[in-house]
Amino acid sequence: MEKKGEDVNGIMKKEQDKLFDPSEAPPFRINDIRAAIPKHCWVKNPWRSISYVFRDAIVISALLAAALYFRSWFFWPFYWVAQGTMFWAVFVLGHDCGHGSFSDNPILNNVMGHILHSTILVPYHGWRISHRTHHQNHGNVEKDESWVPMSEDLYNSLSSRTKFLRFKIPFPLFAYPVYLWHRSPGKTGSHFNPYSNLFAPQERKHIMTSTTCWIAMVVFLVYLSSVIGPSMTFKLYGVPYLIFVAWLDVVTYLHHHGYEQKLPWYRGKEWSYLRGGLTTIDRDYGIFNGIHHDIGTHVIHHLFPQIPHYHLVEATKAAKPVIGKYYREPKKSGPIPFHLIENLVSSMKQDHYVSNSGEIVFYQTDPNLFSPPKSA
């Protein structure tokens, strides 16, 4: 029998007894949340969606023109951060296309999705399908796809080098390209390979299309390098791309990790779509909320990915009375969300693996992960 205060799956039981238990089955149904959201929040306006594409394209073009005009080291750092942030905003719009929240027209969604994602070296259909898997299985240790916890056995099987790269900042901030090619530890397959186990046979033609578009963008960048030089291409595109990747990794990680109270992950019969979705976390990104299309309103997005991004704030406000304590109010940010650095660093130091067994599990910590090797 477990003693009071004994460490159970990474959380102190005596502390858990004092706090609201987020792993308890909620007393409401997903239809109760759906009913609380105003009907107009479900309406997709393709012209409004396209207007955001034009907005982002204008900003990206203006930044590019300014960089070519100044060509000065005093301007490059600003350009890199601003343009990388805009690449991330473009990704979010392509992400909406993948969910079908951009419009009700699948052809428009896929055409715009390919244009938006190919320009930032994301294989649209490959990502769309794996991201669909993530949404359908969020919070499920065995089936989730994005930043999914490793079991203790899998974690222990990794080399010290792999663990270091996985948890030591800044390396995890640039994991996304590796994920596209190799997925996460314990999983196999590539987002570019139509015969990957990520995809069903009927989806192979879609993967071929997206991979072809990705290759076309790479060819364009190679050609651009031959015209303006590799150094200038790296300044104009390469560094912003790395900033975009960092944005993507930080945001997607913090939407599922780094909350002040440990949150549950599920296996087997304890998992449900609703319980998994309620473990996601909203974040306040300060001045960037509007720039990257309110991606911080993540709980309602996870439960109802069909809702357009421009209705998520209102939908979240309407749903909070139903969700109650299962909704974790995001900490208010200043203009720049520096407060999230602490959440990220703390989680990387503490959230390493989950128990090999159990249908409700919490992250556990490897106390020796960053310890120097002991001398003989």
XYZ file of C-alpha atoms in Angstrom:
376
model
C 0.000 0.000 0.000
C 1.296 3.452 -0.871
C 2.101 5.769 1.993
C 0.765 9.273 2.200
C 3.162 11.551 0.393
C 4.792 8.765 -1.622
C 5.834 9.721 -5.142
C 3.237 8.276 -7.510
C 3.962 8.518 -11.241
C 5.898 11.732 -10.756
C 3.560 13.688 -8.473
C 3.474 13.811 -4.682
C 0.219 12.266 -3.530
C -0.118 14.519 -0.487
C 0.200 17.545 -2.771
C -2.260 16.039 -5.217
C -4.791 15.594 -2.413
C -4.648 19.301 -1.632
C -5.135 20.423 -5.214
C -7.820 20.054 -7.789
C -7.103 16.791 -9.574
C -7.010 17.482 -13.329
C -6.969 13.749 -14.055
C -10.487 13.221 -12.722
C -13.104 12.620 -15.393
C -14.892 15.933 -16.046
C -18.552 16.246 -15.003
C -19.497 17.703 -18.393
C -19.526 16.389 -21.945
C -17.927 17.812 -25.039
C -21.391 18.615 -26.375
C -21.943 20.852 -23.341
C -18.907 22.896 -24.369
C -20.031 22.929 -27.981
C -23.474 24.224 -26.998
C -21.949 27.137 -25.068
C -20.050 28.445 -28.091
C -22.022 30.983 -30.192
C -23.118 29.635 -33.551
C -21.371 32.352 -35.526
C -18.023 31.177 -34.128
C -18.300 28.109 -36.336
C -18.758 30.124 -39.525
C -15.745 30.190 -41.860
C -15.316 33.261 -44.017
C -12.855 32.489 -46.844
C -12.462 36.162 -47.732
C -11.533 36.998 -44.180
C -9.069 34.109 -44.119
C -7.518 35.274 -47.391
C -7.248 38.802 -46.008
C -4.908 37.481 -43.306
C -2.788 35.854 -46.008
C -2.506 39.196 -47.799
C -1.735 40.955 -44.528
C 1.127 38.600 -43.754
C 2.414 38.683 -47.338
C 2.517 42.492 -47.284
C 4.452 42.544 -44.014
C 6.902 39.889 -45.251
C 7.445 41.814 -48.497
C 7.977 45.085 -46.628
C 10.530 43.492 -44.315
C 12.331 41.945 -47.277
C 12.423 45.279 -49.099
C 13.748 47.031 -45.992
C 16.477 44.416 -45.541
C 17.589 44.809 -49.155
C 17.537 48.586 -48.791
C 19.518 48.865 -45.554
C 21.804 45.824 -45.868
C 23.311 46.803 -42.547
C 24.200 44.858 -39.427
C 22.195 47.287 -37.325
C 19.052 46.164 -39.186
C 19.684 42.440 -39.663
C 18.840 41.325 -36.088
C 15.501 43.139 -36.215
C 14.799 41.697 -39.646
C 15.608 38.151 -38.571
C 13.324 38.191 -35.535
C 10.502 40.005 -37.320
C 10.653 37.919 -40.492
C 11.004 34.660 -38.567
C 7.926 35.617 -36.578
C 6.054 36.285 -39.812
C 7.117 32.895 -41.190
C 5.549 31.432 -38.047
C 2.367 33.441 -38.685
C 2.281 32.015 -42.215
C 2.624 28.525 -40.773
C -0.417 29.128 -38.559
C -2.529 30.115 -41.572
C -1.404 26.971 -43.396
C -2.216 25.065 -40.219
C -5.782 26.412 -40.479
C -5.925 25.144 -44.054
C -4.913 21.705 -42.820
C -7.725 21.695 -40.278
C -10.283 22.938 -42.778
C -10.946 26.036 -40.671
C -9.635 28.326 -43.427
C -12.779 27.746 -45.500
C -15.427 25.148 -46.309
C -13.807 24.544 -49.707
C -11.267 21.663 -49.560
C -9.671 22.720 -52.851
C -9.083 26.267 -51.609
C -7.746 24.919 -48.316
C -5.268 22.594 -50.006
C -4.091 25.104 -52.615
C -3.527 27.813 -50.012
C -2.022 25.293 -47.610
C 0.544 24.207 -50.186
C 1.443 27.790 -51.076
C 1.805 28.866 -47.458
C 3.621 25.823 -46.116
C 5.872 25.132 -49.093
C 7.311 28.650 -48.888
C 8.551 27.872 -45.359
C 9.715 24.328 -46.194
C 6.857 22.442 -44.575
C 5.408 19.447 -46.486
C 1.755 20.429 -46.278
C -0.064 17.103 -46.578
C 2.589 15.179 -44.663
C 2.319 17.591 -41.772
C -1.483 17.860 -42.085
C -1.965 14.120 -41.710
C 0.414 13.676 -38.777
C -1.087 16.739 -37.103
C -4.532 15.222 -37.545
C -3.222 12.166 -35.690
C -2.042 14.462 -32.904
C -5.450 16.097 -32.559
C -7.318 12.804 -32.636
C -5.105 11.363 -29.878
C -3.992 14.360 -27.833
C -2.931 13.383 -24.333
C -2.589 9.689 -25.235
C 0.871 8.374 -24.335
C 0.658 5.540 -26.844
C -0.905 7.299 -29.835
C -0.181 11.036 -29.652
C 2.180 12.477 -32.243
C 3.460 15.853 -31.029
C 5.930 16.127 -28.117
C 4.553 12.840 -26.776
C 6.096 11.587 -23.500
C 8.535 8.701 -23.604
C 8.026 5.671 -21.405
C 10.716 5.048 -18.815
C 12.063 2.064 -20.766
C 12.282 4.046 -23.997
C 13.918 6.943 -22.197
C 16.515 4.655 -20.618
C 17.286 3.114 -24.004
C 18.352 6.470 -25.457
C 21.992 7.440 -25.644
C 23.287 10.244 -23.452
C 23.781 12.321 -26.589
C 20.147 11.902 -27.663
C 18.883 12.817 -24.197
C 21.125 15.873 -24.144
C 19.870 17.087 -27.524
C 16.255 16.372 -26.563
C 16.240 18.262 -23.268
C 19.127 20.727 -23.228
C 18.133 24.181 -24.439
C 18.661 25.486 -27.136
C 18.744 22.183 -29.044
C 15.033 21.276 -28.605
C 14.122 24.642 -30.128
C 15.330 23.395 -33.503
C 13.839 19.908 -33.417
C 11.124 20.418 -36.017
C 13.131 19.709 -39.208
C 14.478 16.534 -37.580
C 10.932 15.542 -36.628
C 9.761 15.992 -40.221
C 12.406 13.561 -41.430
C 12.560 11.068 -38.550
C 9.618 11.747 -36.181
C 10.126 11.412 -32.425
C 12.124 8.852 -30.390
C 10.371 5.499 -30.495
C 8.551 6.306 -33.747
C 9.602 5.720 -37.338
C 8.678 7.249 -40.660
C 9.159 10.445 -42.632
C 6.732 13.198 -43.575
C 8.252 13.192 -47.069
C 7.970 9.478 -47.837
C 4.586 8.443 -49.286
C 5.211 4.876 -48.089
C 5.856 5.936 -44.496
C 3.731 4.241 -41.847
C 2.384 7.695 -41.054
C 0.119 7.472 -44.072
C -2.600 5.229 -45.431
C -2.179 3.890 -48.990
C -4.860 6.243 -50.328
C -2.907 9.220 -48.954
C 0.303 8.495 -50.871
C -0.590 10.709 -53.826
C -1.094 13.635 -51.451
C 2.345 13.086 -49.941
C 3.911 12.973 -53.399
C 2.311 16.323 -54.209
C 3.524 17.976 -51.013
C 7.024 16.542 -51.280
C 7.230 17.776 -54.878
C 6.227 21.283 -53.751
C 8.835 21.128 -50.982
C 11.530 20.093 -53.467
C 10.486 22.937 -55.783
C 11.039 25.415 -52.953
C 14.462 23.940 -52.214
C 15.379 24.222 -55.900
C 14.252 27.855 -55.877
C 16.429 28.592 -52.843
C 19.417 26.947 -54.528
C 18.801 29.051 -57.624
C 18.435 32.172 -55.477
C 21.774 31.391 -53.852
C 23.395 31.189 -57.266
C 22.039 34.643 -58.109
C 22.530 36.645 -54.903
C 24.998 34.374 -53.130
C 24.651 31.831 -50.311
C 25.457 34.414 -47.636
C 22.691 36.803 -48.670
C 20.220 33.929 -49.084
C 21.040 32.766 -45.575
C 20.517 36.275 -44.214
C 17.253 36.831 -46.056
C 15.747 33.354 -45.661
C 17.918 30.983 -43.623
C 18.038 32.875 -40.343
C 14.304 33.766 -40.398
C 13.600 30.094 -41.088
C 15.517 29.129 -37.941
C 13.596 31.748 -35.932
C 10.351 30.311 -37.306
C 11.399 26.794 -36.278
C 12.169 28.043 -32.770
C 8.746 29.694 -32.562
C 7.055 26.503 -33.712
C 8.899 24.263 -31.264
C 8.448 26.576 -28.279
C 4.749 27.213 -28.882
C 3.795 23.614 -29.609
C 5.789 22.411 -26.604
C 4.338 24.924 -24.158
C 0.788 24.147 -25.233
C 1.274 20.667 -23.781
C 3.992 21.144 -21.150
C 5.298 23.532 -18.556
C 2.210 24.262 -16.492
C 2.800 25.000 -12.806
C 0.868 21.880 -11.779
C 1.735 18.550 -13.360
C -0.902 17.489 -15.848
C -1.976 13.941 -16.665
C -1.303 11.808 -19.698
C -3.476 8.802 -20.417
C -3.446 5.256 -21.695
C -6.122 2.711 -22.470
C -9.654 3.174 -21.202
C -8.836 6.266 -19.143
C -8.135 8.280 -22.286
C -10.901 10.085 -24.109
C -10.894 12.851 -26.679
C -12.307 15.271 -24.115
C -9.936 14.371 -21.283
C -6.946 14.569 -23.593
C -8.003 17.946 -24.949
C -8.460 19.350 -21.454
C -4.782 18.761 -20.678
C -3.733 21.339 -23.276
C -2.722 24.802 -22.100
C -3.619 28.290 -23.298
C -0.780 30.817 -23.399
C -0.596 34.603 -23.579
C 2.079 35.785 -26.023
C 1.680 39.525 -25.484
C 1.990 41.587 -28.652
C 2.403 38.403 -30.679
C -1.131 37.115 -30.023
C -2.595 38.939 -32.992
C 0.506 38.556 -35.136
C 0.400 34.769 -35.007
C -3.368 34.568 -35.257
C -4.298 33.795 -31.634
C -2.666 30.375 -31.645
C -2.412 30.714 -27.852
C -6.127 29.886 -27.498
C -5.202 26.241 -27.647
C -7.742 24.383 -25.512
C -10.765 25.223 -27.638
C -8.698 24.818 -30.788
C -7.781 21.295 -29.740
C -11.332 20.331 -28.917
C -12.849 22.028 -31.967
C -10.187 22.551 -34.666
C -12.918 23.496 -37.155
C -13.340 26.914 -35.497
C -11.502 29.661 -37.448
C -8.679 31.332 -35.563
C -10.449 34.706 -35.595
C -13.277 33.277 -33.467
C -11.164 31.361 -30.943
C -10.905 34.134 -28.349
C -14.678 34.589 -28.253
C -15.291 30.834 -28.275
C -12.874 30.364 -25.381
C -14.579 33.062 -23.329
C -17.966 31.429 -23.908
C -16.715 27.945 -23.029
C -14.838 28.768 -19.822
C -17.914 28.686 -17.521
C -18.603 25.121 -18.677
C -15.002 23.919 -18.452
C -14.501 25.461 -15.012
C -11.373 24.306 -13.171
C -10.308 22.188 -16.111
C -9.460 25.425 -17.890
C -6.127 26.881 -16.793
C -6.163 30.653 -17.144
C -2.954 31.726 -18.904
C -0.617 34.003 -17.020
C -0.921 37.528 -18.367
C 2.033 38.569 -20.454
C 3.796 41.850 -20.868
C 4.418 43.063 -24.419
C 7.097 40.361 -24.810
C 6.276 36.950 -23.250
C 9.488 36.611 -21.259
C 7.567 34.810 -18.504
C 7.327 31.729 -20.722
C 11.093 31.224 -20.613
C 10.794 30.026 -17.017
C 8.032 27.578 -17.965
C 10.103 26.197 -20.827
C 13.337 25.831 -18.868
C 11.597 24.315 -15.847
C 9.753 21.760 -17.957
C 12.884 20.710 -19.833
C 14.565 20.102 -16.481
C 11.676 18.118 -14.987
C 9.493 16.486 -17.656
C 11.557 13.597 -18.970
C 9.503 10.395 -19.070
C 6.393 8.667 -17.750
C 5.888 5.321 -16.065
C 5.889 2.198 -18.230
C 2.503 1.219 -16.841
C -0.636 2.882 -15.584
C -3.545 4.439 -17.423
C -3.104 7.852 -15.765
C 0.512 8.958 -15.595
C 2.488 12.108 -14.911
C 5.916 13.206 -16.023
C 8.857 12.073 -13.925
C 12.341 13.545 -13.627
C 15.728 12.015 -14.277
C 17.854 13.682 -11.569
C 21.064 12.568 -13.270
C 20.290 13.851 -16.757
C 22.524 16.903 -16.600
C 24.814 15.731 -13.819
C 28.523 15.533 -14.650
C 29.837 11.966 -14.971
C 31.211 10.519 -11.767
C 34.937 9.959 -11.656
C 36.149 6.395 -11.239
